[in-house]
Short mmCIF file of C-alpha atoms in Angstrom, two decimals:
data_model
loop_
_atom_site.label_atom_id
_atom_site.label_comp_id
_atom_site.label_asym_id
_atom_site.label_seq_id
_atom_site.Cartn_x
_atom_site.Cartn_y
_atom_site.Cartn_z
CA MET A 1 17.60 96.99 -28.00
CA THR A 2 14.23 98.46 -28.98
CA PRO A 3 11.45 97.18 -26.70
CA LEU A 4 9.12 94.62 -28.25
CA SER A 5 5.37 94.28 -27.85
CA ILE A 6 4.29 91.23 -25.84
CA ARG A 7 2.05 88.75 -27.62
CA ARG A 8 0.38 85.80 -25.91
CA VAL A 9 1.02 82.66 -27.96
CA ALA A 10 -1.61 80.03 -27.18
CA ILE A 11 0.79 77.10 -26.81
CA ASP A 12 0.91 74.94 -23.70
CA THR A 13 4.62 74.28 -23.09
CA PHE A 14 3.95 72.25 -19.91
CA ARG A 15 6.01 73.72 -17.08
CA GLU A 16 8.51 75.53 -19.31
CA HIS A 17 8.82 79.21 -20.20
CA VAL A 18 9.18 79.63 -23.97
CA ALA A 19 9.65 82.91 -25.88
CA TYR A 20 9.13 83.38 -29.63
CA LEU A 21 10.89 85.85 -31.95
CA HIS A 22 10.44 86.26 -35.68
CA ARG A 23 13.56 85.52 -37.70
CA ASP A 24 13.43 89.06 -39.15
CA CYS A 25 13.27 90.69 -35.72
CA THR A 26 16.18 93.13 -35.35
CA ALA A 27 16.99 91.61 -31.96
CA VAL A 28 17.70 88.23 -33.56
CA ARG A 29 20.33 89.76 -35.81
CA ALA A 30 21.72 92.49 -33.54
CA GLU A 31 21.97 90.46 -30.34
CA GLY A 32 22.88 87.12 -31.90
CA PHE A 33 19.91 85.26 -30.42
CA GLN A 34 19.57 81.70 -31.67
CA ALA A 35 16.95 79.02 -31.26
CA LEU A 36 17.16 77.36 -27.82
CA SER A 37 19.08 80.33 -26.39
CA LYS A 38 18.19 81.12 -22.81
CA VAL A 39 16.87 84.68 -22.55
CA GLU A 40 15.65 87.04 -19.85
CA VAL A 41 12.40 88.87 -20.55
CA SER A 42 11.81 92.07 -18.56
CA GLY A 43 9.08 94.67 -18.30
CA ASN A 44 7.66 97.01 -15.65
CA GLY A 45 9.91 95.56 -12.94
CA ALA A 46 8.96 91.93 -13.65
CA SER A 47 11.24 89.40 -15.32
CA ILE A 48 11.36 85.73 -16.26
CA GLN A 49 13.83 83.45 -17.99
CA ALA A 50 12.73 81.55 -21.07
CA VAL A 51 13.96 79.31 -23.86
CA LEU A 52 13.89 81.06 -27.24
CA ASN A 53 12.21 79.66 -30.35
CA VAL A 54 12.76 81.43 -33.68
CA VAL A 55 9.79 81.40 -36.10
CA ASP A 56 9.17 82.38 -39.71
CA ASP A 57 5.38 82.72 -39.56
CA GLU A 58 4.01 86.21 -38.78
CA CYS A 59 0.77 84.57 -37.68
CA ILE A 60 2.69 83.51 -34.58
CA VAL A 61 4.68 86.71 -33.99
CA SER A 62 5.58 89.66 -36.19
CA PRO A 63 9.12 91.10 -36.35
CA THR A 64 8.16 93.75 -33.76
CA GLU A 65 6.61 91.34 -31.24
CA LEU A 66 7.84 89.06 -28.50
CA GLY A 67 5.71 85.95 -28.19
CA LEU A 68 5.30 84.19 -24.86
CA SER A 69 3.87 80.72 -24.27
CA GLU A 70 0.91 80.39 -21.91
CA GLU A 71 3.17 79.44 -18.99
CA ALA A 72 5.62 82.29 -19.65
CA PHE A 73 2.87 84.88 -20.21
CA ASP A 74 1.14 83.99 -16.93
CA SER A 75 4.42 84.03 -14.99
CA LEU A 76 5.50 87.44 -16.31
CA GLY A 77 2.10 88.89 -15.43
CA LEU A 78 2.05 91.72 -17.98
CA PRO A 79 -0.83 92.33 -20.43
CA ALA A 80 -0.62 91.63 -24.15
CA GLY A 81 0.77 94.66 -25.97
CA HIS A 82 2.93 95.78 -23.04
CA ALA A 83 6.53 96.66 -23.89
CA ALA A 84 9.22 94.18 -22.89
CA SER A 85 12.97 93.97 -23.36
CA LEU A 86 15.09 90.92 -24.07
CA GLN A 87 18.65 90.01 -23.17
CA HIS A 88 20.83 86.94 -22.88
CA ALA A 89 20.22 85.19 -19.57
CA GLU A 90 23.04 84.37 -17.21
CA PRO A 91 23.43 80.64 -16.54
CA PRO A 92 21.84 79.51 -13.25
CA ALA A 93 24.25 79.81 -10.33
CA SER A 94 23.80 76.08 -9.65
CA ILE A 95 24.81 74.88 -13.12
CA ALA A 96 28.28 73.88 -11.91
CA ALA A 97 26.72 71.59 -9.29
CA LEU A 98 24.50 70.06 -11.96
CA ARG A 99 27.55 69.29 -14.09
CA ARG A 100 29.22 67.60 -11.13
CA LYS A 101 26.16 65.36 -10.64
CA ILE A 102 26.21 64.50 -14.35
CA ALA A 103 29.82 63.40 -13.77
CA GLY A 104 28.67 61.14 -10.94
CA GLU A 105 29.80 63.22 -7.96
CA ARG A 106 28.03 63.41 -4.61
CA LEU A 107 26.33 66.77 -3.98
CA SER A 108 26.31 68.75 -0.73
CA ARG A 109 23.36 70.36 1.05
CA ASP A 110 24.26 73.75 -0.49
CA ASP A 111 24.62 72.23 -3.97
CA LEU A 112 21.15 70.71 -3.85
CA ARG A 113 19.60 73.80 -2.30
CA GLY A 114 21.00 75.86 -5.18
CA ILE A 115 19.76 73.44 -7.85
CA VAL A 116 16.25 73.24 -6.39
CA HIS A 117 16.10 77.02 -5.90
CA ASP A 118 16.85 77.54 -9.60
CA ILE A 119 14.44 74.77 -10.67
CA ALA A 120 11.58 76.29 -8.65
CA ARG A 121 12.20 79.67 -10.27
CA MET A 122 12.08 78.13 -13.76
CA ARG A 123 15.72 78.93 -14.50
CA TYR A 124 16.42 75.47 -15.91
CA THR A 125 15.47 74.43 -19.42
CA LYS A 126 13.81 71.08 -20.04
CA ILE A 127 17.17 69.82 -21.32
CA GLU A 128 18.92 70.79 -18.08
CA LEU A 129 16.07 69.36 -15.99
CA ALA A 130 16.25 66.08 -17.90
CA ALA A 131 20.00 65.96 -17.29
CA PHE A 132 19.45 66.34 -13.53
CA VAL A 133 16.69 63.71 -13.41
CA VAL A 134 18.72 61.19 -15.41
CA ALA A 135 21.95 61.85 -13.47
CA ALA A 136 20.17 61.49 -10.10
CA ASN A 137 18.72 58.20 -11.35
CA GLN A 138 21.90 56.84 -12.93
CA PHE A 139 24.20 57.86 -10.04
CA GLU A 140 21.82 56.98 -7.24
CA MET A 141 21.82 59.53 -4.44
CA ASP A 142 22.94 58.37 -1.01
CA ARG A 143 20.61 58.84 1.94
CA ASP A 144 22.12 62.19 2.99
CA GLU A 145 21.76 63.54 -0.55
CA VAL A 146 18.11 62.47 -0.46
CA LEU A 147 17.70 64.25 2.88
CA HIS A 148 19.29 67.42 1.51
CA LEU A 149 17.17 67.26 -1.65
CA THR A 150 14.02 66.93 0.48
CA GLU A 151 15.04 69.88 2.67
CA ALA A 152 15.73 71.98 -0.43
CA MET A 153 12.36 71.15 -1.98
CA ILE A 154 10.58 72.15 1.24
CA ALA A 155 12.54 75.42 1.48
CA ALA A 156 11.71 76.39 -2.12
CA GLY A 157 7.97 76.77 -1.41
CA ARG A 158 5.45 77.77 1.22
CA ARG A 159 4.44 75.73 4.28
CA LEU A 160 1.10 75.29 5.98
CA ASP A 161 1.04 75.58 9.77
CA TRP A 162 -1.70 73.89 11.81
CA ARG A 163 -0.30 74.34 15.33
CA HIS A 164 -3.17 76.60 16.35
CA GLU A 165 -5.78 74.11 15.09
CA VAL A 166 -4.38 70.89 16.57
CA ARG A 167 -2.62 72.29 19.69
CA GLY A 168 0.06 69.63 19.76
CA GLY A 169 -2.04 66.88 18.24
CA PRO A 170 -1.12 65.02 15.05
CA VAL A 171 -1.70 66.36 11.52
CA VAL A 172 -1.98 63.21 9.45
CA ASP A 173 -1.68 62.01 5.88
CA LYS A 174 -1.60 58.82 3.83
CA HIS A 175 0.33 58.28 0.62
CA CYS A 176 1.10 55.45 -1.80
CA ILE A 177 4.29 55.37 -3.87
CA GLY A 178 2.14 54.48 -6.91
CA GLY A 179 2.53 51.96 -9.68
CA ILE A 180 -0.73 50.08 -9.02
CA PRO A 181 -3.62 50.97 -11.38
CA GLY A 182 -6.84 51.94 -9.63
CA ASN A 183 -5.82 52.06 -5.95
CA ARG A 184 -7.76 55.23 -5.12
CA THR A 185 -7.61 54.58 -1.39
CA SER A 186 -6.71 58.19 -0.54
CA MET A 187 -10.14 59.36 -1.69
CA LEU A 188 -11.65 57.07 0.94
CA VAL A 189 -9.06 57.52 3.70
CA VAL A 190 -9.39 61.33 3.72
CA PRO A 191 -13.16 61.54 4.38
CA ILE A 192 -13.02 58.66 6.90
CA VAL A 193 -10.17 60.23 8.87
CA ALA A 194 -11.65 63.75 8.65
CA ALA A 195 -14.99 62.36 9.90
CA HIS A 196 -13.10 60.91 12.87
CA GLY A 197 -12.06 64.48 13.71
CA MET A 198 -8.41 64.47 12.64
CA LEU A 199 -6.80 67.03 10.34
CA ILE A 200 -5.69 65.49 7.00
CA PRO A 201 -4.49 68.06 4.41
CA LYS A 202 -4.02 65.71 1.45
CA THR A 203 -2.18 67.17 -1.54
CA SER A 204 -1.35 64.96 -4.51
CA SER A 205 0.40 65.10 -7.85
CA ARG A 206 -1.24 64.42 -11.15
CA ALA A 207 -0.37 61.18 -12.92
CA ILE A 208 3.34 60.69 -13.64
CA THR A 209 3.53 57.24 -15.24
CA SER A 210 -0.04 56.05 -14.54
CA PRO A 211 -3.49 56.46 -16.17
CA ALA A 212 -4.66 58.61 -13.23
CA GLY A 213 -3.36 60.15 -10.05
CA THR A 214 -5.46 61.07 -7.02
CA ALA A 215 -5.66 64.67 -8.24
CA ASP A 216 -6.86 63.54 -11.70
CA THR A 217 -9.62 61.37 -10.20
CA MET A 218 -10.71 63.93 -7.60
CA GLU A 219 -10.93 66.52 -10.39
CA VAL A 220 -13.84 64.53 -11.82
CA LEU A 221 -15.80 65.46 -8.67
CA ALA A 222 -14.39 68.84 -7.64
CA ARG A 223 -11.77 71.50 -8.28
CA VAL A 224 -8.29 70.47 -7.21
CA ASP A 225 -6.28 73.54 -8.31
CA LEU A 226 -6.67 75.38 -5.00
CA PRO A 227 -4.59 78.45 -4.11
CA PHE A 228 -2.67 78.34 -0.83
CA ASP A 229 -5.11 80.41 1.24
CA ARG A 230 -8.21 78.62 -0.05
CA LEU A 231 -6.68 75.21 0.59
CA ALA A 232 -5.91 76.21 4.18
CA ARG A 233 -9.45 77.51 4.70
CA ILE A 234 -11.03 74.28 3.36
CA VAL A 235 -8.92 72.10 5.64
CA ARG A 236 -9.89 74.24 8.64
CA GLU A 237 -13.59 74.03 7.71
CA CYS A 238 -13.76 70.38 6.61
CA GLY A 239 -10.87 68.73 8.41
CA GLY A 240 -9.29 67.70 5.12
CA CYS A 241 -8.93 68.22 1.39
CA LEU A 242 -8.00 66.32 -1.78
CA ALA A 243 -6.08 68.87 -3.81
CA TRP A 244 -3.35 69.18 -6.40
CA GLY A 245 -0.24 70.64 -4.76
CA GLY A 246 0.87 72.54 -7.88
CA THR A 247 -1.26 75.66 -7.38
CA ALA A 248 -0.70 75.95 -3.63
CA ASP A 249 3.06 76.61 -4.05
CA LEU A 250 3.89 73.66 -1.78
CA SER A 251 7.20 72.13 -2.89
CA PRO A 252 6.96 73.90 -6.31
CA ALA A 253 10.12 72.29 -7.68
CA ASP A 254 8.41 68.90 -7.47
CA ASP A 255 5.86 69.64 -10.18
CA VAL A 256 8.59 71.04 -12.45
CA LEU A 257 10.60 67.83 -12.05
CA ILE A 258 7.49 65.71 -12.60
CA ALA A 259 7.00 67.43 -15.96
CA VAL A 260 10.29 65.84 -17.04
CA GLU A 261 9.98 62.54 -15.17
CA ARG A 262 6.63 61.79 -16.82
CA PRO A 263 7.79 61.57 -20.47
CA LEU A 264 11.04 59.86 -19.43
CA GLY A 265 9.17 57.33 -17.27
CA ILE A 266 11.73 57.83 -14.49
CA ASP A 267 10.80 57.62 -10.81
CA SER A 268 14.08 57.00 -8.99
CA PRO A 269 14.01 56.07 -5.28
CA GLY A 270 15.78 59.21 -4.09
CA GLN A 271 13.58 61.60 -6.04
CA MET A 272 10.50 59.61 -5.02
CA VAL A 273 11.35 59.98 -1.32
CA ALA A 274 12.13 63.69 -1.67
CA SER A 275 8.98 64.33 -3.72
CA ILE A 276 6.63 62.59 -1.31
CA LEU A 277 8.10 63.78 1.98
CA SER A 278 8.63 67.38 0.86
CA LYS A 279 4.94 67.67 -0.06
CA LYS A 280 3.80 66.14 3.22
CA ILE A 281 5.95 68.40 5.38
CA ALA A 282 5.09 71.48 3.31
CA ALA A 283 1.40 70.65 3.86
CA GLY A 284 2.03 70.69 7.62
CA SER A 285 1.70 66.95 8.26
CA THR A 286 3.38 65.49 11.34
CA HIS A 287 2.33 61.83 10.88
CA LEU A 288 2.23 59.79 7.66
CA VAL A 289 1.10 56.29 6.69
CA LEU A 290 3.03 55.25 3.57
CA ASP A 291 1.87 52.39 1.33
CA ILE A 292 4.58 50.50 -0.60
CA PRO A 293 2.92 47.88 -2.87
CA VAL A 294 5.14 44.96 -3.89
CA GLY A 295 4.60 42.76 -6.91
CA PRO A 296 6.24 41.48 -10.10
CA SER A 297 4.89 44.42 -12.14
CA ALA A 298 4.74 47.05 -9.37
CA LYS A 299 7.31 49.82 -8.89
CA VAL A 300 8.87 47.68 -6.16
CA ARG A 301 9.33 44.09 -7.34
CA GLY A 302 10.43 42.25 -4.17
CA MET A 303 10.77 42.42 -0.40
CA PRO A 304 14.51 43.24 -0.27
CA GLU A 305 13.91 46.32 -2.45
CA ALA A 306 10.84 47.25 -0.38
CA GLN A 307 12.82 47.02 2.85
CA ARG A 308 15.60 49.24 1.44
CA LEU A 309 13.06 51.84 0.35
CA LYS A 310 11.28 51.62 3.71
CA LYS A 311 14.55 52.32 5.56
CA LEU A 312 15.31 55.28 3.28
CA PHE A 313 11.88 56.81 3.94
CA GLU A 314 12.29 56.23 7.67
CA TYR A 315 15.80 57.77 7.72
CA VAL A 316 14.77 60.98 5.95
CA ALA A 317 11.45 61.28 7.80
CA ALA A 318 13.10 60.88 11.20
CA ARG A 319 15.56 63.69 10.51
CA LEU A 320 12.74 65.96 9.40
CA GLN A 321 10.71 65.06 12.52
CA LEU A 322 7.95 63.39 10.53
CA HIS A 323 6.49 60.30 12.21
CA ILE A 324 6.09 57.64 9.50
CA ASP A 325 4.37 54.24 9.47
CA VAL A 326 5.44 52.32 6.35
CA VAL A 327 3.05 49.56 5.24
CA ILE A 328 4.24 47.03 2.64
CA THR A 329 1.23 45.70 0.75
CA ASP A 330 0.29 43.20 -1.95
CA GLY A 331 0.81 44.84 -5.36
CA ARG A 332 0.27 41.87 -7.67
CA GLN A 333 -2.80 43.30 -9.38
CA PRO A 334 -4.78 46.55 -9.75
CA ILE A 335 -7.02 47.71 -6.90
CA GLY A 336 -10.68 48.28 -7.70
CA ARG A 337 -12.32 47.74 -11.07
CA GLY A 338 -11.84 51.11 -12.77
CA ILE A 339 -8.62 52.46 -14.27
CA GLY A 340 -8.85 56.07 -15.46
CA PRO A 341 -10.29 59.16 -13.69
CA VAL A 342 -14.04 58.64 -14.21
CA LEU A 343 -13.95 54.87 -13.73
CA GLU A 344 -11.89 55.22 -10.55
CA ALA A 345 -14.23 57.94 -9.25
CA ARG A 346 -17.14 55.52 -9.78
CA ASP A 347 -15.39 52.90 -7.64
CA VAL A 348 -14.77 55.42 -4.86
CA LEU A 349 -18.37 56.61 -4.83
CA GLN A 350 -19.71 53.04 -4.73
CA VAL A 351 -17.58 52.35 -1.65
CA LEU A 352 -18.66 55.60 0.03
CA GLU A 353 -22.30 54.81 -0.64
CA ASN A 354 -21.90 51.24 0.71
CA ASP A 355 -23.14 49.93 -2.64
CA PRO A 356 -23.16 46.08 -2.64
CA ALA A 357 -21.54 46.26 -6.09
CA ALA A 358 -18.58 48.29 -4.79
CA PRO A 359 -15.14 46.69 -5.31
CA ALA A 360 -14.41 44.81 -2.08
CA ASP A 361 -10.62 45.02 -2.41
CA LEU A 362 -10.66 48.83 -2.63
CA ARG A 363 -12.97 49.05 0.39
CA GLN A 364 -10.86 46.65 2.45
CA LYS A 365 -7.52 48.26 1.66
CA ALA A 366 -8.85 51.78 2.31
CA LEU A 367 -10.24 50.69 5.68
CA ARG A 368 -6.94 49.08 6.67
CA LEU A 369 -4.97 52.21 5.77
CA ALA A 370 -7.52 54.56 7.34
CA GLY A 371 -7.34 52.46 10.50
CA ARG A 372 -3.55 52.87 10.63
CA VAL A 373 -3.95 56.65 10.26
CA ILE A 374 -6.65 56.82 12.95
CA GLU A 375 -4.31 54.99 15.33
CA PHE A 376 -2.09 58.10 15.30
CA ASP A 377 -4.86 59.57 17.49
CA PRO A 378 -3.46 59.31 21.05
CA ASP A 379 -6.97 58.48 22.32
CA VAL A 380 -7.26 55.39 20.07
CA ARG A 381 -5.86 52.09 21.27
CA GLY A 382 -3.59 50.23 18.86
CA GLY A 383 -5.58 47.75 16.79
CA ASP A 384 -8.89 49.62 17.10
CA GLY A 385 -8.41 51.81 14.04
CA PHE A 386 -9.92 49.40 11.52
CA THR A 387 -13.15 49.02 13.49
CA ILE A 388 -13.48 52.79 13.92
CA ALA A 389 -12.86 53.37 10.19
CA ARG A 390 -15.39 50.68 9.22
CA ASP A 391 -18.05 52.17 11.51
CA ILE A 392 -17.50 55.64 10.01
CA LEU A 393 -17.87 54.25 6.47
CA ASP A 394 -20.86 51.99 7.23
CA SER A 395 -22.76 54.78 9.04
CA GLY A 396 -22.60 57.15 6.05
CA ARG A 397 -20.44 59.67 7.91
CA ALA A 398 -17.60 59.27 5.40
CA LEU A 399 -19.96 59.97 2.49
CA ALA A 400 -21.29 63.09 4.24
CA GLN A 401 -17.73 64.26 4.90
CA MET A 402 -16.76 63.68 1.27
CA ASN A 403 -19.75 65.76 0.16
CA ARG A 404 -18.59 68.59 2.44
CA ILE A 405 -15.09 68.47 0.97
CA VAL A 406 -16.40 68.33 -2.62
CA ASP A 407 -18.71 71.30 -2.04
CA ALA A 408 -15.96 73.31 -0.36
CA GLN A 409 -13.48 72.69 -3.19
CA GLY A 410 -16.08 73.39 -5.90
CA ARG A 411 -18.38 70.59 -7.03
CA ARG A 412 -18.26 69.53 -10.69
CA PRO A 413 -21.51 68.89 -12.61
CA PHE A 414 -21.11 65.12 -12.31
CA ASP A 415 -23.89 62.55 -11.98
CA TRP A 416 -22.50 60.17 -9.39
CA HIS A 417 -24.81 57.38 -10.54
CA ALA A 418 -24.24 57.78 -14.30
CA PRO A 419 -20.56 58.70 -14.80
CA PRO A 420 -19.61 60.02 -18.26
CA VAL A 421 -17.57 57.03 -19.45
CA ALA A 422 -15.98 57.45 -22.89
CA PRO A 423 -18.37 56.26 -25.66
CA LEU A 424 -16.11 53.88 -27.64
CA SER A 425 -15.13 50.49 -26.29
CA PHE A 426 -13.87 46.98 -26.96
CA GLU A 427 -13.37 43.89 -24.83
CA VAL A 428 -10.30 41.73 -24.31
CA ARG A 429 -11.31 38.08 -23.97
CA ALA A 430 -9.75 34.95 -22.50
CA ASP A 431 -7.96 32.75 -25.02
CA ALA A 432 -8.35 29.57 -22.95
CA ASP A 433 -10.31 28.00 -20.10
CA GLY A 434 -8.82 28.32 -16.63
CA VAL A 435 -8.28 30.92 -13.93
CA VAL A 436 -6.55 34.31 -14.04
CA THR A 437 -3.04 33.49 -12.87
CA ALA A 438 -1.31 36.86 -13.47
CA ILE A 439 -2.18 40.50 -14.20
CA ASP A 440 0.57 42.82 -15.45
CA ASN A 441 0.08 46.24 -13.83
CA LEU A 442 2.39 47.95 -16.31
CA ALA A 443 0.68 46.51 -19.40
CA ILE A 444 -2.81 47.33 -18.11
CA ALA A 445 -1.74 50.88 -17.21
CA ARG A 446 -0.19 51.37 -20.65
CA ILE A 447 -3.35 50.21 -22.44
CA ALA A 448 -5.43 52.64 -20.36
CA GLN A 449 -3.02 55.47 -21.21
CA LEU A 450 -3.16 54.68 -24.92
CA ALA A 451 -6.97 54.76 -24.66
CA GLY A 452 -6.64 58.39 -23.54
CA ALA A 453 -6.44 58.36 -19.72
CA PRO A 454 -5.96 60.59 -17.80
CA LYS A 455 -6.37 63.45 -20.30
CA ALA A 456 -9.68 62.05 -21.54
CA ALA A 457 -11.25 61.61 -18.10
CA GLY A 458 -13.79 59.00 -19.24
CA ALA A 459 -11.21 56.81 -20.95
CA GLY A 460 -9.60 53.78 -19.34
CA ILE A 461 -10.30 50.19 -18.41
CA GLU A 462 -12.98 48.34 -16.48
CA LEU A 463 -11.64 45.08 -15.05
CA LEU A 464 -14.05 42.14 -15.22
CA ARG A 465 -11.82 39.37 -13.80
CA ARG A 466 -9.32 39.35 -10.93
CA LEU A 467 -6.49 37.05 -9.89
CA GLY A 468 -7.75 33.59 -9.03
CA GLU A 469 -11.15 34.04 -10.71
CA PRO A 470 -12.29 31.55 -13.36
CA ALA A 471 -12.50 32.49 -17.01
CA ARG A 472 -13.75 30.48 -19.96
CA ARG A 473 -12.40 30.87 -23.46
CA GLY A 474 -14.07 33.86 -25.15
CA GLU A 475 -15.29 35.46 -21.90
CA PRO A 476 -14.31 39.12 -21.38
CA LEU A 477 -11.42 39.84 -19.01
CA TYR A 478 -11.66 43.63 -19.21
CA ARG A 479 -13.31 46.39 -21.22
CA VAL A 480 -11.41 49.36 -22.71
CA PHE A 481 -13.06 52.78 -23.15
CA ALA A 482 -11.83 55.59 -25.39
CA ARG A 483 -13.14 58.94 -26.53
CA PHE A 484 -11.53 58.95 -29.97
CA GLU A 485 -11.25 56.27 -32.64
CA ALA A 486 -7.47 56.74 -32.93
CA ASP A 487 -6.99 56.18 -29.18
CA LEU A 488 -9.21 53.12 -29.31
CA GLU A 489 -7.12 51.67 -32.13
CA TYR A 490 -3.82 52.36 -30.29
CA ALA A 491 -5.18 50.60 -27.20
CA ARG A 492 -6.53 47.70 -29.28
CA ARG A 493 -3.13 47.10 -30.90
CA LYS A 494 -1.36 47.19 -27.54
CA ALA A 495 -3.90 44.81 -25.96
CA ALA A 496 -3.53 42.39 -28.89
CA ALA A 497 0.26 42.36 -28.54
CA GLU A 498 0.42 42.43 -24.74
CA PRO A 499 -2.99 41.89 -23.10
CA GLY A 500 -1.70 42.05 -19.52
CA TYR A 501 -3.65 38.96 -18.40
CA ARG A 502 -2.58 35.34 -18.22
CA VAL A 503 -5.18 32.57 -17.94
CA GLY A 504 -4.01 29.10 -16.95
CA ASP A 505 -4.15 26.39 -14.32
CA ALA A 506 -4.92 27.31 -10.71
CA ALA A 507 -1.65 25.65 -9.70
CA GLU A 508 0.18 28.56 -11.38
CA LEU A 509 -1.19 31.06 -8.83
CA PRO A 510 1.33 32.33 -6.25
CA ARG A 511 1.20 29.96 -3.27
CA ASP A 512 0.52 32.76 -0.78
CA PHE A 513 -2.16 34.48 -2.86
CA THR A 514 -5.34 35.14 -0.86
CA GLY A 515 -7.21 37.45 -3.20
CA SER A 516 -7.61 40.20 -0.58
CA PHE A 517 -5.69 43.03 1.04
CA ASN A 518 -2.49 41.65 2.46
CA GLU A 519 0.19 43.42 4.45
CA ALA A 520 3.36 41.80 3.27
#
């Protein structure tokens, strides 16, 4: 076929390569290309696979042009106007294994390595990715499949190596499985542990089903899209980082899968374990503290489920020679007051600055987890970690360390004492006298998302009452912030239908509720 001229089409297709041809393009007729065909785009020795869209508007592409979405254009790496050829793409080599998983079969190590290899190289369409995610969720993977999936995700990307820096010592990390709004403990654990002198290369995903992930909140303060070499340099200079793993090429298949899991709202146990452990091992960690919150509206609803997940993490981690300390914690309500990137960043900074107004639950949980991480240090006696972590925080050393990390990653123009909260707001008020007897994590997270979080960084929720606290009829329980009127209205409707709070008699509180950090 006659080569076509590349045109950059300014459409964000979110982790998918998309190509655009005009309906009158000779290639459409001569080669039999149809919408949603999988094509291979080649030019100057470079090539990518993409999903084809056929358009009728010459403002998008003319009949002599080949349009590429932002993701596809960047991956191909050729300038606009460069000649490119187009042909039908061969199906991924692993497609047969995918079909077997859809049929409910167990997959081998080689099967999963092939699937992940093709996913990481963007050879799967969103439809095929969704089929894999749903099949792996519906036909739950056994523990060896989870192990093989984790191994494959590690092998598909690059790995950081800290042996020269630590000389046999531990490289540590802390992670939470998610599902609890707020809960920005990692942004406190990292500077505390780094100030203690341990190496903690923390890489995180952006939000999947929540109003903010660690990467989204850290991005309020500093750059998180760090290339591999820069990330390594920052960790060597500062002892730690708080970065998004997507740009460092660590477990690259994970971010592609997340792009499908997010809209589907799927976070199956097997994929969760593979996602978390592959990123930790790729980042060079040897020791991990893992937080599994348990509560009626958390990802994990009860202790039997938490124990099963704990054993799965421990099984896979042991075979990958990762030392893991799984902590099962109280997940019956959000942690901190803010939900959404800016509001959560404000909570973190108040704790780092030892502000009397800082949320006590966030401070306490972060210190407990940081203490567990510090106890990986062979020179620290078991049980002393909490005291060491508290002394580092109280002395201001954690704040100084966080400033070093923020400066190294690239500080944002952010006034720590006057965060840019979204300008529109409304309050949700108690409909009766009593105490707060229940908070629904899922409902609160959904309201914050409808208000615009995490995309609108200043959007979200500020909690004004916690479990067990008194509330009189008409008093505000929480405040919702939004950037746009439409988002505010969506959040208002959701809050009216499902406010996420229940106010009643104190006798309705769970009998073991203490109101503070609790290791279940």
